[in-house]
Short mmCIF file of N, CA and C in Angstrom, two decimals:
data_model
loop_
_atom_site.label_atom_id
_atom_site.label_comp_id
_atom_site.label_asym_id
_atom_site.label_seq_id
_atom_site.Cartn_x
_atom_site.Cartn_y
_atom_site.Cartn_z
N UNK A 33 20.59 54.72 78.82
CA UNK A 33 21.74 54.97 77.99
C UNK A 33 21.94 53.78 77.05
N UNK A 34 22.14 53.57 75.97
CA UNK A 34 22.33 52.80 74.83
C UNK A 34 23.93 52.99 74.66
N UNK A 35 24.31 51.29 75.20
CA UNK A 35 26.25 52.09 74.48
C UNK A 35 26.13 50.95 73.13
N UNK A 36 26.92 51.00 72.23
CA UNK A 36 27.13 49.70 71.39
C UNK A 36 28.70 49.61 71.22
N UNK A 37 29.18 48.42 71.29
CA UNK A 37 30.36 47.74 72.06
C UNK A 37 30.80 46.73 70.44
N UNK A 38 32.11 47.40 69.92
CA UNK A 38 32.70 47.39 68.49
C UNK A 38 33.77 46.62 68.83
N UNK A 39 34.65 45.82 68.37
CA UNK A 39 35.54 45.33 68.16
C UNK A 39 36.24 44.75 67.31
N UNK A 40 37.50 44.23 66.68
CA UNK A 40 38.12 43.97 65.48
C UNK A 40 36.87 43.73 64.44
N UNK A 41 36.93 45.29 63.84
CA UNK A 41 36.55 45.64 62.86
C UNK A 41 37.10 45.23 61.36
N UNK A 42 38.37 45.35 61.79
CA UNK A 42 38.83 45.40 60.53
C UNK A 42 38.82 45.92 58.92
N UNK A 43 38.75 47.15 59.23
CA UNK A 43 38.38 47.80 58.05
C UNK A 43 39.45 48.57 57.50
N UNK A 44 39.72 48.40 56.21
CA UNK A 44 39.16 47.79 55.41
C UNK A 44 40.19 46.48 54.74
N UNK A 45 40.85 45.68 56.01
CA UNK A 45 41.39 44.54 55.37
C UNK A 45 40.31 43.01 55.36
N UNK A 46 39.40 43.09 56.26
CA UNK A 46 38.37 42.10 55.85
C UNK A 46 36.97 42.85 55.72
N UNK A 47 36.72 44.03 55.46
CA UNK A 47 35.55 44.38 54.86
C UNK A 47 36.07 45.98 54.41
N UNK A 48 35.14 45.90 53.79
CA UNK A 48 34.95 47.22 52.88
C UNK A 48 34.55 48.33 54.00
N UNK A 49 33.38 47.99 54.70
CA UNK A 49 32.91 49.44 55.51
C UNK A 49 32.39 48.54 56.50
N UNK A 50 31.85 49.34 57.42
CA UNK A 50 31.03 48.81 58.50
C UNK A 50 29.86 48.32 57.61
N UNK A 51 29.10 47.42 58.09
CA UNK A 51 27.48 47.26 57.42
C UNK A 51 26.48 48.22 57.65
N UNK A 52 25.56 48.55 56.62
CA UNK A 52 24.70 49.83 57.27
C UNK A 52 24.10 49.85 58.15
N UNK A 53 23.41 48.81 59.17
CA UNK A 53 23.17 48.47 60.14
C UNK A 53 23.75 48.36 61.24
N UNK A 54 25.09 48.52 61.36
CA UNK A 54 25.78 48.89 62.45
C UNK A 54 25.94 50.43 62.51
N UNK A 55 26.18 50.95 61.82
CA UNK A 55 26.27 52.72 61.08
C UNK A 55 24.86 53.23 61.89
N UNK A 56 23.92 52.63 61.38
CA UNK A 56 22.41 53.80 61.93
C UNK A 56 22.73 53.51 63.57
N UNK A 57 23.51 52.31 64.20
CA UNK A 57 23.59 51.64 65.32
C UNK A 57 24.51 52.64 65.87
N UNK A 58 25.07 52.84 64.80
CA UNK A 58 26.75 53.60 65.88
C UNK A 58 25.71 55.72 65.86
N UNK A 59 25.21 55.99 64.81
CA UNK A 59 24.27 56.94 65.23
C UNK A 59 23.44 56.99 66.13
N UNK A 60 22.49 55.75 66.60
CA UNK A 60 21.51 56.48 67.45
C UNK A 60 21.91 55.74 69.12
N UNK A 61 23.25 55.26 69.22
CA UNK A 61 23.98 54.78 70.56
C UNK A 61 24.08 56.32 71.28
N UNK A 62 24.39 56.28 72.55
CA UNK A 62 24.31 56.96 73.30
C UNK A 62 26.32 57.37 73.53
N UNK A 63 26.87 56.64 73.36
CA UNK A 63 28.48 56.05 73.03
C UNK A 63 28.38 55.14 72.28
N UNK A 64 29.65 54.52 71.91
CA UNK A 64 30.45 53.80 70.94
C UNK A 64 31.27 53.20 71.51
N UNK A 65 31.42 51.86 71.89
CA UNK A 65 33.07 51.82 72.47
C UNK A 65 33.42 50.95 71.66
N UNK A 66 34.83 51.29 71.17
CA UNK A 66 35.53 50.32 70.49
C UNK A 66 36.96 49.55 70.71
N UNK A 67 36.75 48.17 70.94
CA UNK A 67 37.88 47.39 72.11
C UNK A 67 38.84 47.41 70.85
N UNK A 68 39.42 48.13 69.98
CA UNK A 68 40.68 47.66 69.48
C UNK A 68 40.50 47.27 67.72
N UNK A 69 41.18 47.65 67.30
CA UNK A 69 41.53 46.30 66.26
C UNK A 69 40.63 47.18 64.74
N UNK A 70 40.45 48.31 64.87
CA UNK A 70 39.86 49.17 63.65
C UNK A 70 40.95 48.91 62.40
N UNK A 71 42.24 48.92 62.79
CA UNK A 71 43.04 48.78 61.32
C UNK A 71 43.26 50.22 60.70
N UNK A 72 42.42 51.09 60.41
CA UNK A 72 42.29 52.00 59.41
C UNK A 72 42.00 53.10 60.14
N UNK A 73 42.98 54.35 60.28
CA UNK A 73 42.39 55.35 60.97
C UNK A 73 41.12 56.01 60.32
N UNK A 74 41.08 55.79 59.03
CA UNK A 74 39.74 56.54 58.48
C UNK A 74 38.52 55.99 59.42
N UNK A 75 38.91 54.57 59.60
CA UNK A 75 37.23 54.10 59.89
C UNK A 75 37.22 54.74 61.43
N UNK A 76 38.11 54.72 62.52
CA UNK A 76 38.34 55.75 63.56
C UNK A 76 37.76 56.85 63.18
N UNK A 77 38.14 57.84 62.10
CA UNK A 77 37.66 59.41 62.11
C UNK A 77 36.48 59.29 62.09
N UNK A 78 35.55 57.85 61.24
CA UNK A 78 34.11 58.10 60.55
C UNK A 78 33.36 58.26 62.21
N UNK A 79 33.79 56.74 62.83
CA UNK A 79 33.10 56.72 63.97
C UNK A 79 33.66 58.16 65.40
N UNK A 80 34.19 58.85 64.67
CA UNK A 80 34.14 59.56 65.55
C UNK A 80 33.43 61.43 65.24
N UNK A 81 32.95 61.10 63.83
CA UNK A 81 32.18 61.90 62.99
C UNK A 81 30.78 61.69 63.30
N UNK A 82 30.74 60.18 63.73
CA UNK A 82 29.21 59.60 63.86
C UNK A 82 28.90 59.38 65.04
N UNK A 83 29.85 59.58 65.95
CA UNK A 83 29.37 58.63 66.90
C UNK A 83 28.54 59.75 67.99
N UNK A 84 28.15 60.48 68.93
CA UNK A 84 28.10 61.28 69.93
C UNK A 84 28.78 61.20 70.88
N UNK A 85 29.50 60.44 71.35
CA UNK A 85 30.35 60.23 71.84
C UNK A 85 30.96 58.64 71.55
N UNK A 86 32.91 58.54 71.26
CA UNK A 86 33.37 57.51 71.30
C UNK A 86 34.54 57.32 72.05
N UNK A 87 34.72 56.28 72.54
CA UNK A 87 35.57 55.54 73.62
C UNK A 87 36.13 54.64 72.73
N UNK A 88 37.34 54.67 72.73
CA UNK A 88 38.42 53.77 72.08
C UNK A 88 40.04 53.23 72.60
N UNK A 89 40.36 52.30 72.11
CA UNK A 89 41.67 51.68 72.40
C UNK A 89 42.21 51.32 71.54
N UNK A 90 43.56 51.33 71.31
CA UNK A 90 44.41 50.54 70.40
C UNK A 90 44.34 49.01 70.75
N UNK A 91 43.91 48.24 68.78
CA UNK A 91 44.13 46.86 69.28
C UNK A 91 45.72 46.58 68.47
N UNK A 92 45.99 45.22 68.48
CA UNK A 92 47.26 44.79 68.33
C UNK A 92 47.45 45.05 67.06
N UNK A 93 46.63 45.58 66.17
CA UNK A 93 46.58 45.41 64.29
C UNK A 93 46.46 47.47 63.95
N UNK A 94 46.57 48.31 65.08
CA UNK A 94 46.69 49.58 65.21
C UNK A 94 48.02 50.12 65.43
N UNK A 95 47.97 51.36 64.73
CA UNK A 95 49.00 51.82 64.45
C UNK A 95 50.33 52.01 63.91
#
């Protein structure tokens, strides 16, 4: 099983997008988990458009 393990992302108040290299990463993971701290529900919907399965939490900079 391949998980890849995300955290204060911050998107898009210190970056624009994920890098494309995390993206093909968050595609060919087996899960996604992400400890918090996305900022932006869009970038939530993408990874959960992309992910095959994702596991998530609110960080302190959510909601």
């Amino acid at each position: 099983m391949r998980l890849l393990l995300l955290a204060d992302t911050h998107v898009p108040k210190r970056a624009r997008d994920l890098p494309a290299r995390v993206w093909d990463q968050v595609e060919r993971a087996d899960a996604v988990i992400h400890a918090g701290d996305w900022v932006d529900v869009a970038l939530f919907d993408e990874l959960a458009t992309r992910a095959r399965r994702l596991i998530a939490c609110w960080g302190n900079n959510d909601g």
